[in-house]
Each structure stands twice: as C-alpha cells, then as structure tokens.
Amino acid sequence: MVNADIEIETLAEFDRVVARGSLSGYRIQSVNLLERTFALLSADTSAAVFLGCAMEPDASAKVRADGALVFPPIPDLPFNPYRGLLYTAEELFTGLAEGYETTPDAEAYAWFQETKSDGDVFSSMLRSIHDDAVSDALDEHLSGARVIGVMGGHAMARGGTDYRGAAELGRTLARSGLTVATGGGPGAMEAANLGAYLAPAPDEALPEALELLAKVPSFTPSVSDWARAAFTVRERWPSGGDSVGIPTWFYGHEPPNAFAGQIAKYFANATREDGLLARSNAGVVFLPGAAGTVQEVFDNATPNYYESRSEPTPMVLVGRAHWTERLPVWPLLRALASGRAMEARIALVDSVEEVPDALAAMA
C-alpha cells in the first residue's frame, strides 16, 4: 500500500476498512470512535496508529495491548492538531453571527498569541503536528492537480479596479482547468479565490458579487462585517467552484477569506509560504503587493534559479510600473535569470488580461 492508502480520515472510511477485519498498519486520524467499541475489540489493530481518536477506555486498552500507538485527543485546545482534512470557511467562521472573536479561527489565533513565545515545548510540538497534518491533507487534496499560484497584497480593497481585475483573473484561470491557490487572506488573495468560486456561475454573477462586497471594502475596522459580506455572496451563489487558500495565524490581523473551497491554515508562516509556492506546479502570478509579495517573488525565484524542484515553473509579474518603478523587482529577477533555464519562464505584463497568453507562451 502507498501511504495515502493507509490513512483513515472519516468514519465511513473506518467502517469500510474494519469490515475487512483488520486495521493493522493503518493510520486513523481524528475519527470519533466512541461508537465503534465493538469493532475495535474485534479487529486486529496491531501496528496501527490512532491520532486524536476518541475511544472508550476498554477499546483504548485493547488497541494498546495489540501494539497500536495511541495519541489521545488534547483537551481544551481550540484546534485539532491531528486533523486529517483541510479546513473549510464554514468551519473556521463557525459562530460568526455572534462576532468574529467567537469563531474557531479567532480562538486559534488567541491561543497562538498566548503560547508562541512561552517556551513550552508542548505548545510548539502541537503547532508542528498540526502544520504537518495540514500539509499532508493539502498534498492529498491537490494530488494530480495543475495548480496556479496567485500572489498579491492584503491591502487591495473591495470595490476597486485592481480587485475586480484579480477576481476576473481567478475566474479565467479556474475556467481553463487550473486549480487557483492563494495565500488565503484578504485583498488580492480573496479576489482571486472569489473569481475561482464564481467560475461555474454565469458571467454576470461576478459584477453582482463585486457590488455586494464593495459595501464592506476592508476587513478593518470589522472582520465580522467583512466576513458576513462574503457569506452573503456565497448564499447568493451557493454552488461555487473549488480553489485553495493557504493562510497563516502568524499574520493574525489577516483573517482567511471565505471563497477558497479548501483552506490549509498554518501556524508557521515559513512552512506555509514555501508550501504554497512549491505546490504551484503550473506557475505563479504575482499581482502588485508590498513586502510579503516581494518575499514570495524571490522565494519562488530561488528554486527556479537552482532548478531544485526540477525545471523552472512560470513566473508572471503583473503591473509594469509597480515592478519596475515603485518596487523594482523585475530588473533584479531578470538579471538573476539571465543565461539560465528560468530566463524563458519569467514574464512582465501590464494587466491581468495578458496573463493567460503569457502563461501559454511558457507552457
């Protein structure tokens, strides 16, 4: 069996496997097994690993006696470190009607703020286990997908021309069969996820959605109002297309956006950024941004320069004036690429409308 075949992440999967009589060698991730005591007492659980699975005491004793490794659930923790699946917007924003501060997303950030510098190895271990579990779930979700990364700043306001352009780009890329992946936050990231979400809808859905969102241009001063506006759009068009958001609790002032179909949220920002870029196997589009986006340009350029992830992937920078004058990243990127394989995989364009052709030319 390959690794993905030995992971059990839902109760339905558990029932299918246990019906064959043996759980030996399987990894069961965060499945509530309180009502599966008889199955656990009957099945062979030797060499199994139970990660955060609730069990009755006699079932737990039996599987331990079989030689299984049991990592019990952690009480009073606002997140599940052993989770087997990615987050959804509905999960992270549960309780939004009472205010963002009561949501699981806000509670996880508050826990992170309390523990990130307390020197407690247990807290840091829990964060690491969580982030590794999220990476595993992300790889499973994206298996076989052609992923296009869309990077850009969080400050891009709803209702603006740039926001509209980023949304149209996300829609175009999704309709071409690519899986759009962003940093999962507000601004340009939200816009690209929004476009992908509305890709299956009629063309007129996007301008209507933009008009609804423009009533709350930013996540400041109220994350609650900002998120509720997004869910209003989702209620208007409930059958949205899939895309991925990869945000972080490291930037607690940046809430996740509600338009990514699957959300891989991390505590460690470095793990999150490297993972996002590494999984963008169809290339990365860089919309205008500030320090964070500049960092992402060169985080992506480095493995392309050394070809450490096999051949270089396309990089398209959008906004000639932004990347040559305001933040002159393009001249340095072009100088680095000169004479190397990546030279043919970088492009600078004026507008998002030029991105599909630029990507096609580098395919």
XYZ file of N, CA, C and O in Angstrom, residues 16-145:
520
model
N -15.451 0.931 6.286
C -15.109 0.115 5.119
C -13.902 -0.766 5.399
O -13.863 -1.941 5.026
N -12.891 -0.195 6.068
C -11.672 -0.962 6.335
C -11.915 -2.027 7.396
O -11.504 -3.182 7.245
N -12.593 -1.664 8.476
C -12.783 -2.613 9.568
C -13.680 -3.777 9.144
O -13.598 -4.877 9.704
N -14.518 -3.558 8.130
C -15.356 -4.648 7.626
C -14.507 -5.773 7.036
O -14.957 -6.925 6.971
N -13.287 -5.448 6.643
C -12.379 -6.476 6.120
C -11.645 -7.206 7.230
O -10.864 -8.134 6.965
N -11.841 -6.747 8.478
C -11.346 -7.492 9.625
C -10.048 -7.024 10.236
O -9.690 -7.479 11.329
N -9.315 -6.115 9.579
C -8.011 -5.727 10.113
C -7.741 -4.246 9.924
O -7.967 -3.688 8.840
N -7.252 -3.619 10.990
C -6.773 -2.243 10.943
C -5.256 -2.194 11.064
O -4.669 -1.124 11.243
N -4.629 -3.338 10.976
C -3.184 -3.420 11.179
C -2.441 -2.540 10.182
O -2.659 -2.619 8.967
N -1.592 -1.676 10.712
C -0.770 -0.818 9.885
C -1.427 0.459 9.417
O -0.783 1.288 8.780
N -2.685 0.644 9.723
C -3.377 1.858 9.288
C -3.099 3.030 10.233
O -2.751 2.844 11.400
N -3.271 4.242 9.702
C -3.185 5.474 10.493
C -4.583 6.082 10.510
O -5.110 6.483 9.460
N -5.179 6.155 11.674
C -6.533 6.671 11.806
C -6.440 8.072 12.396
O -5.981 8.255 13.524
N -6.863 9.072 11.624
C -6.668 10.467 12.004
C -7.959 11.108 12.470
O -8.903 11.293 11.679
N -8.023 11.436 13.739
C -9.076 12.279 14.296
C -10.475 11.794 13.930
O -11.318 12.584 13.520
N -10.718 10.496 14.098
C -12.038 9.928 13.863
C -12.661 9.589 15.215
O -12.012 8.950 16.054
N -13.881 10.039 15.454
C -14.563 9.753 16.712
C -15.013 8.295 16.714
O -15.912 7.905 15.962
N -14.397 7.488 17.573
C -14.650 6.049 17.603
C -15.389 5.615 18.861
O -15.385 4.429 19.211
N -16.030 6.556 19.545
C -16.740 6.221 20.771
C -17.864 5.207 20.524
O -18.197 4.416 21.413
N -18.424 5.222 19.321
C -19.496 4.269 18.998
C -18.994 3.085 18.172
O -19.793 2.362 17.567
N -17.698 2.877 18.150
C -17.127 1.754 17.402
C -16.322 0.835 18.319
O -15.358 0.204 17.900
N -16.747 0.744 19.569
C -16.011 -0.064 20.538
C -15.976 -1.533 20.116
O -14.919 -2.183 20.157
N -17.124 -2.087 19.703
C -17.154 -3.495 19.310
C -16.208 -3.749 18.142
O -15.486 -4.759 18.120
N -16.192 -2.843 17.178
C -15.306 -3.012 16.027
C -13.850 -3.008 16.458
O -13.039 -3.822 15.985
N -13.491 -2.125 17.380
C -12.111 -2.056 17.844
C -11.731 -3.289 18.648
O -10.598 -3.772 18.564
N -12.674 -3.797 19.428
C -12.396 -5.001 20.225
C -12.262 -6.230 19.339
O -11.581 -7.203 19.703
N -12.892 -6.204 18.161
C -12.914 -7.372 17.282
C -11.789 -7.368 16.253
O -11.352 -8.432 15.803
N -11.342 -6.187 15.854
C -10.398 -6.093 14.738
C -8.959 -6.231 15.206
O -8.620 -5.943 16.363
N -8.111 -6.637 14.287
C -6.668 -6.651 14.517
C -6.172 -5.217 14.378
O -6.285 -4.611 13.314
N -5.636 -4.653 15.440
C -5.142 -3.272 15.402
C -3.630 -3.217 15.617
O -3.085 -2.166 15.951
N -2.952 -4.310 15.421
C -1.505 -4.319 15.595
C -0.851 -3.363 14.599
O -1.266 -3.264 13.451
N 0.138 -2.639 15.072
C 0.912 -1.690 14.259
C 0.068 -0.546 13.709
O 0.507 0.188 12.826
N -1.150 -0.379 14.232
C -1.960 0.779 13.831
C -1.533 2.001 14.634
O -0.924 1.885 15.709
N -1.865 3.170 14.103
C -1.595 4.426 14.803
C -2.908 5.205 14.867
O -3.541 5.459 13.834
N -3.316 5.574 16.085
C -4.540 6.336 16.288
C -4.149 7.757 16.710
O -3.546 7.956 17.769
N -4.495 8.719 15.862
C -4.116 10.107 16.095
C -5.339 10.917 16.495
O -6.176 11.262 15.660
N -5.466 11.206 17.782
C -6.552 12.049 18.257
C -7.923 11.439 18.092
O -8.895 12.167 17.881
N -8.044 10.128 18.207
C -9.331 9.441 18.058
C -9.953 9.191 19.427
O -9.343 8.531 20.281
N -11.153 9.724 19.641
C -11.856 9.469 20.893
C -12.292 8.007 20.939
O -12.867 7.499 19.978
N -11.992 7.317 22.064
C -12.345 5.906 22.236
C -12.795 5.666 23.663
O -12.360 6.364 24.585
N -13.622 4.640 23.854
C -13.968 4.199 25.199
C -12.733 3.573 25.848
O -11.868 3.025 25.150
N -12.622 3.635 27.182
C -11.420 3.134 27.862
C -11.088 1.680 27.533
O -9.910 1.341 27.350
N -12.091 0.799 27.453
C -11.768 -0.600 27.174
C -11.253 -0.779 25.747
O -10.374 -1.621 25.500
N -11.766 0.012 24.808
C -11.262 -0.053 23.442
C -9.831 0.467 23.377
O -8.968 -0.118 22.711
N -9.572 1.561 24.080
C -8.221 2.112 24.105
C -7.233 1.119 24.702
O -6.128 0.922 24.183
N -7.629 0.455 25.794
C -6.748 -0.531 26.427
C -6.465 -1.689 25.482
O -5.333 -2.193 25.403
N -7.484 -2.133 24.752
C -7.318 -3.271 23.859
C -6.368 -2.959 22.715
O -5.476 -3.754 22.381
N -6.545 -1.779 22.058
C -5.691 -1.483 20.912
C -4.250 -1.249 21.358
O -3.304 -1.606 20.641
N -4.085 -0.713 22.556
C -2.718 -0.561 23.086
C -2.100 -1.930 23.328
O -0.908 -2.157 23.050
N -2.897 -2.854 23.843
C -2.399 -4.207 24.087
C -2.029 -4.905 22.787
O -1.116 -5.743 22.754
N -2.722 -4.557 21.700
C -2.393 -5.104 20.384
C -1.059 -4.591 19.860
O -0.504 -5.141 18.912
N -0.579 -3.512 20.445
C 0.654 -2.896 19.961
C 0.438 -1.644 19.148
O 1.371 -1.112 18.544
N -0.811 -1.163 19.132
C -1.088 0.085 18.413
C -0.511 1.274 19.174
O -0.373 1.240 20.402
N -0.193 2.326 18.444
C 0.296 3.565 19.044
C -0.871 4.537 19.110
O -1.526 4.798 18.099
N -1.142 5.058 20.303
C -2.318 5.897 20.506
C -1.897 7.287 20.969
O -1.264 7.440 22.023
N -2.233 8.306 20.160
C -2.054 9.698 20.537
C -3.444 10.228 20.895
O -4.266 10.446 19.995
N -3.731 10.421 22.160
C -5.100 10.778 22.549
C -5.450 12.209 22.167
O -4.563 13.043 21.941
N -6.744 12.517 22.088
C -7.152 13.909 21.853
C -6.611 14.819 22.955
O -6.445 14.392 24.101
N -6.346 16.070 22.586
C -5.837 17.057 23.544
C -7.014 17.896 24.025
O -7.646 18.587 23.219
N -7.335 17.855 25.301
C -8.493 18.624 25.785
C -8.213 20.125 25.812
O -7.066 20.567 25.909
N -9.288 20.893 25.712
C -9.251 22.355 25.864
C -8.322 23.042 24.869
O -7.694 24.057 25.173
N -8.248 22.501 23.671
C -7.435 23.095 22.613
C -8.380 23.628 21.537
O -9.288 22.915 21.114
N -8.188 24.856 21.075
C -9.144 25.428 20.116
C -8.926 24.970 18.668
O -9.523 25.520 17.746
N -8.069 23.992 18.460
C -7.860 23.421 17.129
C -7.496 21.950 17.311
O -7.167 21.512 18.410
N -7.585 21.202 16.242
C -7.283 19.779 16.271
C -5.915 19.536 15.627
O -5.777 19.648 14.413
N -4.896 19.192 16.410
C -3.568 19.037 15.816
C -3.440 17.810 14.911
O -2.508 17.729 14.117
N -4.344 16.870 15.031
C -4.249 15.625 14.264
C -5.184 15.598 13.053
O -5.379 14.539 12.465
N -5.772 16.708 12.684
C -6.821 16.720 11.671
C -6.358 16.027 10.391
O -5.204 16.171 9.952
N -7.289 15.298 9.769
C -6.949 14.590 8.551
C -7.401 15.298 7.295
O -7.018 14.907 6.194
N -8.209 16.342 7.438
C -8.763 17.054 6.289
C -8.446 18.547 6.391
O -8.152 19.054 7.481
N -8.509 19.234 5.257
C -8.308 20.671 5.261
C -9.497 21.369 5.911
O -10.559 20.781 6.113
N -9.307 22.635 6.230
C -10.390 23.441 6.790
C -11.342 23.882 5.682
O -10.992 23.903 4.499
N -12.528 24.262 6.086
C -13.457 24.973 5.208
C -13.756 26.327 5.841
O -13.551 26.523 7.048
N -14.252 27.243 5.029
C -14.621 28.558 5.556
C -15.718 28.428 6.598
O -15.707 29.133 7.621
N -16.663 27.515 6.353
C -17.747 27.322 7.316
C -17.201 26.898 8.680
O -17.683 27.355 9.720
N -16.188 26.044 8.672
C -15.603 25.585 9.936
C -14.882 26.712 10.655
O -15.074 26.936 11.853
N -14.036 27.436 9.953
C -13.247 28.483 10.590
C -14.101 29.644 11.078
O -13.752 30.309 12.056
N -15.223 29.896 10.398
C -16.080 31.026 10.760
C -17.330 30.594 11.524
O -18.287 31.371 11.623
N -17.335 29.401 12.078
C -18.471 28.966 12.894
C -18.702 29.966 14.034
O -17.763 30.358 14.731
N -19.953 30.379 14.219
C -20.274 31.350 15.263
C -20.125 32.790 14.843
O -20.205 33.698 15.684
N -19.920 33.040 13.539
C -19.712 34.409 13.061
C -20.887 35.318 13.414
O -20.702 36.519 13.624
N -22.082 34.760 13.509
C -23.254 35.579 13.858
C -23.080 36.275 15.196
O -23.646 37.350 15.435
N -22.290 35.681 16.080
C -22.029 36.273 17.400
C -20.809 37.187 17.401
O -20.470 37.772 18.433
N -20.134 37.284 16.263
C -18.929 38.105 16.179
C -17.716 37.260 15.873
O -17.591 36.123 16.354
N -16.819 37.808 15.061
C -15.630 37.059 14.638
C -14.815 36.549 15.812
O -14.234 35.460 15.761
N -14.760 37.302 16.903
C -13.910 36.921 18.032
C -14.328 35.600 18.671
O -13.563 34.998 19.428
N -15.539 35.113 18.365
C -16.002 33.835 18.938
C -15.747 32.659 18.007
O -16.045 31.518 18.365
N -15.205 32.897 16.829
C -15.034 31.831 15.849
C -13.813 30.971 16.159
O -12.876 31.421 16.837
N -13.773 29.728 15.664
C -12.583 28.893 15.828
C -11.318 29.542 15.286
O -10.233 29.362 15.846
N -11.442 30.293 14.186
C -10.267 30.960 13.630
C -9.686 31.960 14.626
O -8.471 31.987 14.865
N -10.541 32.787 15.202
C -10.078 33.789 16.165
C -9.558 33.124 17.440
O -8.571 33.585 18.033
N -10.195 32.054 17.879
C -9.769 31.377 19.096
C -8.406 30.709 18.904
O -7.570 30.707 19.820
N -8.166 30.153 17.730
C -6.862 29.550 17.453
C -5.774 30.618 17.443
O -4.659 30.403 17.958
N -6.085 31.781 16.877
C -5.114 32.874 16.880
C -4.826 33.349 18.300
O -3.667 33.600 18.656
N -5.865 33.451 19.136
C -5.668 33.876 20.524
C -4.776 32.884 21.261
O -3.879 33.280 22.032
N -4.989 31.581 21.035
C -4.130 30.558 21.656
C -2.694 30.723 21.180
O -1.747 30.626 21.976
N -2.517 30.968 19.895
C -1.180 31.148 19.337
C -0.487 32.347 19.975
O 0.700 32.286 20.322
N -1.215 33.432 20.151
C -0.639 34.618 20.771
C -0.177 34.336 22.196
O 0.849 34.849 22.648
N -0.926 33.503 22.903
C -0.594 33.181 24.289
C 0.600 32.244 24.404
O 1.317 32.268 25.400
N 0.816 31.409 23.399
C 1.808 30.335 23.535
C 3.035 30.476 22.652
O 4.017 29.767 22.868
N 3.010 31.382 21.676
C 4.087 31.382 20.686
C 5.453 31.731 21.263
O 6.484 31.351 20.699
N 5.483 32.417 22.377
C 6.782 32.788 22.955
C 6.910 32.364 24.415
O 7.718 32.921 25.149
N 6.113 31.366 24.837
C 6.171 30.978 26.244
C 7.243 29.925 26.521
O 7.452 29.526 27.664
N 7.918 29.440 25.464
C 9.000 28.475 25.653
C 8.536 27.078 25.998
O 9.359 26.226 26.353
N 7.253 26.817 25.879
C 6.708 25.498 26.235
C 6.848 24.569 25.042
O 6.222 24.767 23.993
N 7.661 23.521 25.192
C 7.892 22.595 24.092
C 6.607 21.875 23.695
O 6.434 21.492 22.527
N 5.667 21.707 24.624
C 4.417 21.030 24.298
C 3.597 21.857 23.317
O 3.064 21.337 22.334
N 3.528 23.165 23.545
C 2.794 24.037 22.634
C 3.426 24.047 21.247
O 2.726 23.966 20.224
N 4.749 24.162 21.193
C 5.410 24.187 19.888
C 5.263 22.844 19.182
O 5.134 22.796 17.952
N 5.253 21.756 19.945
C 5.047 20.439 19.350
C 3.655 20.320 18.745
O 3.480 19.810 17.628
N 2.651 20.841 19.460
C 1.281 20.785 18.946
C 1.151 21.591 17.655
O 0.471 21.166 16.712
N 1.799 22.751 17.595
C 1.759 23.549 16.366
C 2.410 22.797 15.211
O 1.906 22.805 14.079
N 3.527 22.141 15.495
C 4.242 21.415 14.439
C 3.434 20.221 13.942
O 3.373 19.963 12.733
N 2.827 19.485 14.871
C 1.993 18.346 14.465
C 0.834 18.829 13.607
O 0.517 18.242 12.569
N 0.189 19.904 14.041
C -0.927 20.463 13.281
C -0.502 20.834 11.864
O -1.150 20.461 10.878
N 0.604 21.577 11.748
C 1.021 22.044 10.433
C 1.425 20.887 9.525
O 1.178 20.915 8.316
N 2.034 19.851 10.099
C 2.391 18.689 9.289
C 1.138 17.953 8.814
O 1.068 17.498 7.666
N 0.142 17.856 9.691
C -1.116 17.219 9.297
C -1.801 18.009 8.186
O -2.364 17.425 7.246
N -1.763 19.329 8.270
C -2.355 20.168 7.228
C -1.618 19.973 5.903
O -2.242 19.875 4.835
N -0.300 19.901 5.943
C 0.470 19.674 4.719
C 0.114 18.338 4.080
O -0.016 18.220 2.849
N -0.033 17.323 4.906
C -0.421 16.005 4.402
C -1.787 16.071 3.728
O -1.988 15.532 2.629
N -2.744 16.744 4.365
C -4.084 16.879 3.789
C -4.058 17.694 2.501
O -4.788 17.404 1.545
N -3.196 18.707 2.460
C -3.095 19.544 1.261
C -2.548 18.742 0.083
O -3.056 18.840 -1.044
N -1.525 17.941 0.339
C -0.966 17.114 -0.728
C -2.005 16.130 -1.263
O -2.096 15.899 -2.476
N -2.786 15.559 -0.371
C -3.827 14.630 -0.812
C -4.878 15.351 -1.656
O -5.330 14.826 -2.682
N -5.253 16.548 -1.232
C -6.279 17.292 -1.958
C -5.803 17.700 -3.352
O -6.583 17.687 -4.313
N -4.533 18.065 -3.473
C -4.014 18.579 -4.738
C -3.399 17.501 -5.620
O -2.879 17.813 -6.702
N -3.451 16.265 -5.205
C -2.837 15.190 -5.984
C -3.382 15.179 -7.414
O -4.585 15.095 -7.646
N -2.472 15.296 -8.372
C -2.846 15.264 -9.776
C -3.347 16.579 -10.340
O -3.624 16.667 -11.548
N -3.476 17.621 -9.521
C -4.000 18.901 -9.984
C -2.902 19.756 -10.603
O -1.731 19.672 -10.223
